[in-house]
PDB file of C-alpha atoms in Angstrom:
ATOM      1  CA  ASP Q   1       1.856  23.763  12.331  1.00 68.00           C
ATOM      2  CA  GLN Q   2      -0.015  20.635  11.062  1.00 77.00           C
ATOM      3  CA  GLN Q   3      -3.396  21.328   9.517  1.00 91.00           C
ATOM      4  CA  VAL Q   4      -5.731  19.698   7.003  1.00 94.00           C
ATOM      5  CA  LYS Q   5      -8.071  22.090   5.189  1.00 94.00           C
ATOM      6  CA  GLN Q   6     -11.164  21.516   3.133  1.00 95.00           C
ATOM      7  CA  ASN Q   7     -11.740  24.748   1.899  1.00 92.00           C
ATOM      8  CA  SER Q   8     -15.137  24.200   0.153  1.00 93.00           C
ATOM      9  CA  PRO Q   9     -17.825  23.789   2.764  1.00 93.00           C
ATOM     10  CA  SER Q  10     -20.184  22.515   0.092  1.00 96.00           C
ATOM     11  CA  LEU Q  11     -20.462  21.336  -3.386  1.00 96.00           C
ATOM     12  CA  SER Q  12     -23.405  20.436  -5.826  1.00 97.00           C
ATOM     13  CA  VAL Q  13     -23.199  18.112  -8.708  1.00 98.00           C
ATOM     14  CA  GLN Q  14     -25.534  16.665 -11.276  1.00 98.00           C
ATOM     15  CA  GLU Q  15     -26.213  13.010 -11.079  1.00 97.00           C
ATOM     16  CA  GLY Q  16     -23.906  11.167 -13.457  1.00 97.00           C
ATOM     17  CA  ARG Q  17     -21.316  13.884 -13.554  1.00 98.00           C
ATOM     18  CA  ILE Q  18     -17.976  13.774 -11.681  1.00 98.00           C
ATOM     19  CA  SER Q  19     -17.733  15.055  -8.071  1.00 98.00           C
ATOM     20  CA  ILE Q  20     -14.233  16.409  -7.113  1.00 98.00           C
ATOM     21  CA  LEU Q  21     -13.536  17.061  -3.441  1.00 98.00           C
ATOM     22  CA  ASN Q  22     -10.431  18.768  -2.328  1.00 98.00           C
ATOM     23  CA  CYS Q  23      -8.192  18.752   0.666  1.00 97.00           C
ATOM     24  CA  ASP Q  24      -5.048  20.685   1.339  1.00 97.00           C
ATOM     25  CA  TYR Q  25      -2.505  20.036   4.076  1.00 96.00           C
ATOM     26  CA  THR Q  26       0.472  21.968   5.508  1.00 94.00           C
ATOM     27  CA  ASN Q  27       2.922  19.314   6.520  1.00 91.00           C
ATOM     28  CA  SER Q  28       4.793  17.897   3.436  1.00 91.00           C
ATOM     29  CA  MET Q  29       5.808  14.773   5.575  1.00 92.00           C
ATOM     30  CA  PHE Q  30       2.268  13.505   6.186  1.00 93.00           C
ATOM     31  CA  ASP Q  31       2.646   9.898   5.188  1.00 91.00           C
ATOM     32  CA  TYR Q  32      -0.975   8.466   4.952  1.00 93.00           C
ATOM     33  CA  PHE Q  33      -4.308   9.895   3.999  1.00 95.00           C
ATOM     34  CA  LEU Q  34      -7.856   8.730   4.447  1.00 96.00           C
ATOM     35  CA  TRP Q  35     -11.267   9.726   2.946  1.00 97.00           C
ATOM     36  CA  TYR Q  36     -14.478   9.175   4.907  1.00 97.00           C
ATOM     37  CA  LYS Q  37     -18.117   9.514   3.896  1.00 97.00           C
ATOM     38  CA  LYS Q  38     -20.637  10.840   6.683  1.00 94.00           C
ATOM     39  CA  TYR Q  39     -24.363  10.945   6.684  1.00 93.00           C
ATOM     40  CA  PRO Q  40     -26.198  13.112   9.221  1.00 86.00           C
ATOM     41  CA  ALA Q  41     -26.373  11.601  12.623  1.00 81.00           C
ATOM     42  CA  GLU Q  42     -24.181   8.636  11.657  1.00 87.00           C
ATOM     43  CA  GLY Q  43     -20.465   7.836  12.111  1.00 90.00           C
ATOM     44  CA  PRO Q  44     -17.917   8.366   9.206  1.00 93.00           C
ATOM     45  CA  THR Q  45     -17.610   5.379   6.785  1.00 95.00           C
ATOM     46  CA  PHE Q  46     -14.153   4.799   5.486  1.00 94.00           C
ATOM     47  CA  LEU Q  47     -14.065   5.077   1.668  1.00 96.00           C
ATOM     48  CA  ILE Q  48     -10.370   5.032   0.403  1.00 96.00           C
ATOM     49  CA  SER Q  49      -6.815   5.706   1.518  1.00 95.00           C
ATOM     50  CA  ILE Q  50      -3.555   6.479  -0.095  1.00 96.00           C
ATOM     51  CA  SER Q  51       0.040   6.375   1.057  1.00 94.00           C
ATOM     52  CA  SER Q  52       2.480   9.235   0.380  1.00 94.00           C
ATOM     53  CA  ILE Q  53       4.527   6.932  -1.768  1.00 94.00           C
ATOM     54  CA  LYS Q  54       1.715   6.767  -4.413  1.00 96.00           C
ATOM     55  CA  ASP Q  55      -0.104   9.389  -6.386  1.00 96.00           C
ATOM     56  CA  LYS Q  56      -3.254   7.598  -7.265  1.00 98.00           C
ATOM     57  CA  ASN Q  57      -5.558   4.928  -5.729  1.00 97.00           C
ATOM     58  CA  GLU Q  58      -8.781   3.700  -7.282  1.00 97.00           C
ATOM     59  CA  ASP Q  59     -11.646   1.684  -5.767  1.00 96.00           C
ATOM     60  CA  GLY Q  60     -14.548   1.341  -7.986  1.00 97.00           C
ATOM     61  CA  ARG Q  61     -16.047   4.847  -8.604  1.00 98.00           C
ATOM     62  CA  PHE Q  62     -13.888   6.455  -6.193  1.00 98.00           C
ATOM     63  CA  THR Q  63     -10.339   7.578  -6.930  1.00 98.00           C
ATOM     64  CA  VAL Q  64      -7.941   9.664  -4.793  1.00 98.00           C
ATOM     65  CA  PHE Q  65      -5.099  11.619  -6.140  1.00 98.00           C
ATOM     66  CA  LEU Q  66      -2.171  12.984  -4.259  1.00 98.00           C
ATOM     67  CA  ASN Q  67      -0.163  15.846  -5.335  1.00 97.00           C
ATOM     68  CA  LYS Q  68       2.753  15.977  -2.945  1.00 96.00           C
ATOM     69  CA  SER Q  69       4.453  19.023  -4.347  1.00 96.00           C
ATOM     70  CA  ALA Q  70       1.221  20.957  -3.986  1.00 96.00           C
ATOM     71  CA  LYS Q  71       0.365  19.355  -0.591  1.00 96.00           C
ATOM     72  CA  HIS Q  72      -3.010  18.657  -2.174  1.00 97.00           C
ATOM     73  CA  LEU Q  73      -5.397  15.594  -2.097  1.00 97.00           C
ATOM     74  CA  SER Q  74      -8.437  15.222  -3.971  1.00 98.00           C
ATOM     75  CA  LEU Q  75     -11.298  12.541  -4.199  1.00 98.00           C
ATOM     76  CA  HIS Q  76     -13.102  11.900  -7.480  1.00 98.00           C
ATOM     77  CA  ILE Q  77     -16.466  10.235  -7.686  1.00 98.00           C
ATOM     78  CA  VAL Q  78     -17.479   9.043 -11.099  1.00 97.00           C
ATOM     79  CA  PRO Q  79     -20.259   8.851 -11.942  1.00 98.00           C
ATOM     80  CA  SER Q  80     -21.878  10.663  -9.016  1.00 98.00           C
ATOM     81  CA  GLN Q  81     -25.044   9.196  -7.591  1.00 97.00           C
ATOM     82  CA  PRO Q  82     -27.797  10.740  -5.385  1.00 96.00           C
ATOM     83  CA  GLY Q  83     -26.800   8.374  -2.608  1.00 96.00           C
ATOM     84  CA  ASP Q  84     -23.273   9.921  -2.554  1.00 97.00           C
ATOM     85  CA  SER Q  85     -24.913  12.998  -1.080  1.00 97.00           C
ATOM     86  CA  ALA Q  86     -23.111  13.295   2.264  1.00 97.00           C
ATOM     87  CA  VAL Q  87     -20.381  15.068   4.054  1.00 95.00           C
ATOM     88  CA  TYR Q  88     -16.789  13.991   3.021  1.00 97.00           C
ATOM     89  CA  PHE Q  89     -13.786  14.196   5.426  1.00 95.00           C
ATOM     90  CA  CYS Q  90     -10.273  13.853   4.566  1.00 97.00           C
ATOM     91  CA  ALA Q  91      -7.532  12.941   7.207  1.00 95.00           C
ATOM     92  CA  ALA Q  92      -3.777  13.059   7.188  1.00 94.00           C
ATOM     93  CA  ARG Q  93      -1.236  11.458   9.428  1.00 92.00           C
ATOM     94  CA  PRO Q  94       2.119  12.788  10.459  1.00 89.00           C
ATOM     95  CA  PRO Q  95       5.122  10.690   9.831  1.00 85.00           C
ATOM     96  CA  TYR Q  96       6.477   8.129  12.310  1.00 81.00           C
ATOM     97  CA  SER Q  97       3.266   8.441  14.373  1.00 81.00           C
ATOM     98  CA  GLY Q  98       0.415   6.278  15.446  1.00 81.00           C
ATOM     99  CA  THR Q  99      -3.087   5.979  14.193  1.00 80.00           C
ATOM    100  CA  TYR Q 100      -4.197   8.325  16.905  1.00 81.00           C
ATOM    101  CA  LYS Q 101      -2.354  11.181  15.387  1.00 85.00           C
ATOM    102  CA  TYR Q 102      -4.507  11.584  12.331  1.00 92.00           C
ATOM    103  CA  ILE Q 103      -5.629  15.105  11.724  1.00 93.00           C
ATOM    104  CA  PHE Q 104      -9.038  15.702  10.227  1.00 94.00           C
ATOM    105  CA  GLY Q 105     -10.443  18.285   7.867  1.00 94.00           C
ATOM    106  CA  THR Q 106     -13.681  20.065   8.597  1.00 93.00           C
ATOM    107  CA  GLY Q 107     -15.576  18.309   5.736  1.00 94.00           C
ATOM    108  CA  THR Q 108     -17.309  19.159   2.502  1.00 96.00           C
ATOM    109  CA  ARG Q 109     -20.944  18.554   2.036  1.00 96.00           C
ATOM    110  CA  LEU Q 110     -21.753  17.167  -1.337  1.00 98.00           C
ATOM    111  CA  LYS Q 111     -25.139  17.294  -2.806  1.00 98.00           C
ATOM    112  CA  VAL Q 112     -25.752  15.186  -5.907  1.00 98.00           C
ATOM    113  CA  LEU Q 113     -28.788  16.579  -7.798  1.00 96.00           C
ATOM    114  CA  ALA Q 114     -31.075  13.941  -9.645  1.00 91.00           C
TER     115      ALA Q 114
ATOM    116  CA  ASP A   1     -21.771  -8.578  11.730  1.00 63.00           C
ATOM    117  CA  GLY A   2     -18.548  -7.096  12.775  1.00 71.00           C
ATOM    118  CA  GLY A   3     -18.583  -3.467  13.892  1.00 93.00           C
ATOM    119  CA  ILE A   4     -18.500  -0.869  16.579  1.00 96.00           C
ATOM    120  CA  THR A   5     -21.642  -0.258  18.572  1.00 96.00           C
ATOM    121  CA  GLN A   6     -22.153   2.999  20.575  1.00 97.00           C
ATOM    122  CA  SER A   7     -25.033   3.600  22.966  1.00 95.00           C
ATOM    123  CA  PRO A   8     -27.087   5.441  23.726  1.00 95.00           C
ATOM    124  CA  LYS A   9     -27.589   7.256  20.272  1.00 94.00           C
ATOM    125  CA  TYR A  10     -29.178  10.219  21.970  1.00 94.00           C
ATOM    126  CA  LEU A  11     -28.696  11.288  25.509  1.00 93.00           C
ATOM    127  CA  PHE A  12     -29.877  14.480  27.370  1.00 92.00           C
ATOM    128  CA  ARG A  13     -28.144  15.308  30.603  1.00 89.00           C
ATOM    129  CA  LYS A  14     -28.713  17.981  33.156  1.00 90.00           C
ATOM    130  CA  GLU A  15     -25.861  20.295  33.965  1.00 88.00           C
ATOM    131  CA  GLY A  16     -23.739  19.015  36.853  1.00 87.00           C
ATOM    132  CA  GLN A  17     -24.426  15.339  35.965  1.00 91.00           C
ATOM    133  CA  ASN A  18     -21.891  12.799  34.824  1.00 93.00           C
ATOM    134  CA  VAL A  19     -22.857  10.572  31.977  1.00 95.00           C
ATOM    135  CA  THR A  20     -21.097   7.550  30.460  1.00 96.00           C
ATOM    136  CA  LEU A  21     -21.211   6.608  26.663  1.00 97.00           C
ATOM    137  CA  SER A  22     -20.716   3.036  25.864  1.00 98.00           C
ATOM    138  CA  CYS A  23     -18.506   1.632  22.979  1.00 98.00           C
ATOM    139  CA  GLU A  24     -18.192  -1.903  22.177  1.00 97.00           C
ATOM    140  CA  GLN A  25     -16.335  -3.492  19.252  1.00 97.00           C
ATOM    141  CA  ASN A  26     -16.240  -7.031  17.898  1.00 96.00           C
ATOM    142  CA  LEU A  27     -13.617  -6.532  15.378  1.00 94.00           C
ATOM    143  CA  ASN A  28     -10.766  -7.843  17.520  1.00 94.00           C
ATOM    144  CA  HIS A  29      -9.086  -4.455  17.417  1.00 93.00           C
ATOM    145  CA  ASP A  30      -6.383  -3.518  19.676  1.00 93.00           C
ATOM    146  CA  ALA A  31      -6.723   0.228  19.548  1.00 93.00           C
ATOM    147  CA  MET A  32      -9.829   2.310  20.393  1.00 95.00           C
ATOM    148  CA  TYR A  33     -10.414   5.956  20.229  1.00 96.00           C
ATOM    149  CA  TRP A  34     -12.933   8.600  21.296  1.00 97.00           C
ATOM    150  CA  TYR A  35     -13.553  11.641  19.109  1.00 96.00           C
ATOM    151  CA  ARG A  36     -15.702  14.716  19.608  1.00 95.00           C
ATOM    152  CA  GLN A  37     -17.240  16.566  16.604  1.00 92.00           C
ATOM    153  CA  ASP A  38     -18.604  20.109  16.856  1.00 90.00           C
ATOM    154  CA  PRO A  39     -20.246  21.886  13.975  1.00 83.00           C
ATOM    155  CA  GLY A  40     -17.716  23.427  11.475  1.00 81.00           C
ATOM    156  CA  GLN A  41     -14.822  21.503  13.009  1.00 83.00           C
ATOM    157  CA  GLY A  42     -12.750  18.565  12.246  1.00 85.00           C
ATOM    158  CA  LEU A  43     -12.852  15.587  14.526  1.00 91.00           C
ATOM    159  CA  ARG A  44     -10.822  16.164  17.755  1.00 94.00           C
ATOM    160  CA  LEU A  45      -9.283  13.185  19.779  1.00 95.00           C
ATOM    161  CA  ILE A  46     -10.396  12.942  23.387  1.00 97.00           C
ATOM    162  CA  TYR A  47      -8.744   9.586  24.475  1.00 97.00           C
ATOM    163  CA  TYR A  48      -7.144   6.763  22.922  1.00 95.00           C
ATOM    164  CA  SER A  49      -6.030   3.174  24.082  1.00 95.00           C
ATOM    165  CA  GLN A  50      -3.669   1.045  22.171  1.00 92.00           C
ATOM    166  CA  ILE A  51      -3.934  -1.946  24.425  1.00 92.00           C
ATOM    167  CA  VAL A  52      -6.269  -3.229  27.372  1.00 94.00           C
ATOM    168  CA  ASN A  53      -5.559  -1.542  30.584  1.00 95.00           C
ATOM    169  CA  ASP A  54      -3.656   1.340  28.869  1.00 95.00           C
ATOM    170  CA  PHE A  55      -5.065   4.715  27.702  1.00 96.00           C
ATOM    171  CA  GLN A  56      -3.640   8.181  26.806  1.00 95.00           C
ATOM    172  CA  LYS A  57      -5.072  11.591  26.744  1.00 96.00           C
ATOM    173  CA  GLY A  58      -5.796  13.045  23.407  1.00 94.00           C
ATOM    174  CA  ASP A  59      -5.915  16.835  22.491  1.00 92.00           C
ATOM    175  CA  ILE A  60      -9.193  17.602  24.423  1.00 95.00           C
ATOM    176  CA  ALA A  61      -9.206  15.305  27.422  1.00 96.00           C
ATOM    177  CA  GLU A  62     -10.172  17.716  30.070  1.00 95.00           C
ATOM    178  CA  GLY A  63     -13.416  16.909  31.718  1.00 95.00           C
ATOM    179  CA  TYR A  64     -13.602  13.414  30.353  1.00 97.00           C
ATOM    180  CA  SER A  65     -12.532   9.964  31.557  1.00 97.00           C
ATOM    181  CA  VAL A  66     -12.220   6.452  30.128  1.00 98.00           C
ATOM    182  CA  SER A  67     -11.383   2.929  30.937  1.00 97.00           C
ATOM    183  CA  ARG A  68     -10.204  -0.222  29.054  1.00 97.00           C
ATOM    184  CA  GLU A  69     -10.763  -3.228  31.151  1.00 97.00           C
ATOM    185  CA  LYS A  70     -11.679  -5.386  28.171  1.00 96.00           C
ATOM    186  CA  LYS A  71     -10.481  -5.356  24.603  1.00 97.00           C
ATOM    187  CA  GLU A  72     -13.923  -5.019  23.229  1.00 97.00           C
ATOM    188  CA  SER A  73     -15.092  -2.105  25.494  1.00 98.00           C
ATOM    189  CA  PHE A  74     -13.966   1.490  25.759  1.00 98.00           C
ATOM    190  CA  PRO A  75     -16.566   3.570  27.684  1.00 98.00           C
ATOM    191  CA  LEU A  76     -16.260   7.300  27.904  1.00 98.00           C
ATOM    192  CA  THR A  77     -17.457   9.380  30.845  1.00 97.00           C
ATOM    193  CA  VAL A  78     -18.371  13.008  30.332  1.00 95.00           C
ATOM    194  CA  THR A  79     -17.980  14.717  33.763  1.00 92.00           C
ATOM    195  CA  SER A  80     -19.488  17.759  35.210  1.00 86.00           C
ATOM    196  CA  ALA A  81     -16.051  19.394  34.696  1.00 86.00           C
ATOM    197  CA  GLN A  82     -16.506  19.379  30.969  1.00 87.00           C
ATOM    198  CA  LYS A  83     -17.454  23.016  30.155  1.00 86.00           C
ATOM    199  CA  ASN A  84     -19.209  22.376  26.781  1.00 89.00           C
ATOM    200  CA  PRO A  85     -20.262  18.849  26.654  1.00 91.00           C
ATOM    201  CA  THR A  86     -22.984  19.142  24.044  1.00 93.00           C
ATOM    202  CA  ALA A  87     -21.584  17.447  21.005  1.00 93.00           C
ATOM    203  CA  PHE A  88     -21.646  14.400  18.732  1.00 94.00           C
ATOM    204  CA  TYR A  89     -19.241  11.828  20.125  1.00 96.00           C
ATOM    205  CA  LEU A  90     -17.572   9.128  17.983  1.00 96.00           C
ATOM    206  CA  CYS A  91     -15.926   5.900  19.095  1.00 97.00           C
ATOM    207  CA  ALA A  92     -13.524   4.221  16.695  1.00 96.00           C
ATOM    208  CA  SER A  93     -11.040   1.471  16.490  1.00 95.00           C
ATOM    209  CA  SER A  94      -8.129   0.231  14.521  1.00 92.00           C
ATOM    210  CA  PRO A  95      -6.408  -3.199  14.375  1.00 89.00           C
ATOM    211  CA  THR A  96      -3.213  -1.637  15.909  1.00 82.00           C
ATOM    212  CA  GLY A  97      -2.220   1.696  17.199  1.00 68.00           C
ATOM    213  CA  THR A  98       0.381   1.865  14.396  1.00 70.00           C
ATOM    214  CA  GLY A  99      -1.859   0.835  11.465  1.00 70.00           C
ATOM    215  CA  ASN A 100      -3.332   2.910   8.830  1.00 82.00           C
ATOM    216  CA  THR A 101      -6.991   3.062   9.006  1.00 89.00           C
ATOM    217  CA  ILE A 102      -9.541   3.959  11.669  1.00 92.00           C
ATOM    218  CA  TYR A 103     -13.144   2.548  11.681  1.00 94.00           C
ATOM    219  CA  PHE A 104     -15.960   4.569  13.317  1.00 95.00           C
ATOM    220  CA  GLY A 105     -19.071   3.713  15.321  1.00 96.00           C
ATOM    221  CA  GLU A 106     -22.543   5.214  14.579  1.00 95.00           C
ATOM    222  CA  GLY A 107     -21.991   8.162  17.139  1.00 95.00           C
ATOM    223  CA  SER A 108     -23.785   9.328  20.149  1.00 95.00           C
ATOM    224  CA  TRP A 109     -25.512  12.742  20.564  1.00 94.00           C
ATOM    225  CA  LEU A 110     -25.114  14.292  23.920  1.00 94.00           C
ATOM    226  CA  THR A 111     -27.180  17.368  24.813  1.00 93.00           C
ATOM    227  CA  VAL A 112     -26.830  19.082  28.065  1.00 90.00           C
ATOM    228  CA  VAL A 113     -30.010  20.881  29.159  1.00 85.00           C
TER     229      VAL A 113
END
C-alpha cells in the first residue's frame, strides 16, 4: 500500500510566524519528495524537493525536513507572508520508478493572516 | 518565457460530446503527463508519455485518449465514455521520464452540462 497523506486540510498562521505543513507516507522506500504550492484555478508551482538520502533542504524561506524513521515530511515557511496563502501538496516517488509514479497528497490549505 | 500552456482555461461540454484539451510546452522536455484533480483528492495520473510517438495509461485512463506526435504537444481527449468528466485537468512535463521534478501547466476546468 503506497499512500501519501496530508492529515490537516487547513492551517491558519499569523503573518511573520512559522508555517509548518506536514505530510506522512506509508512506503519507507520512497526515494524522492516534492512540495508544490497551488493558488485557486491555477496549476501547482514547484517549491522544493528532497532526496531520501538527505534530512533537510533549504531554499530561501522554505525548508523541507525528512524524518525517514517516522515516514514524515514537513515544509517550514519562515517568515510566513500573506502571499503564501495557498494549497500545498506533497508528493512522493516509489523507488526505482519513473517520474510518472509520483503519488500526491490531498493538500493543506494555508491561510496567512495579516 | 519557457513554460507549459494549456487551453482552453474553461470549457463547457454537453453530455455525449468529446472534447480535446490542448497542452504545449517549450521547455524541451521529453516527458509529458496529464493529471486530474477532484475536490479532496490528490492528483491522479491519466496518461503519460516519455517520448514522442509513445504514451502509456496511467491510473485512470478509461474514457480518455491522447496523442504525442510532436515533442512539444500532448493533447488530451475526454470522450463520452468518461463517466465523470467534470474536473480540473493538469498537464505537466519533466526533462525526462526518470528525472526528479514535474512542472505543471495552469490547468483546464472542464464542466459537463
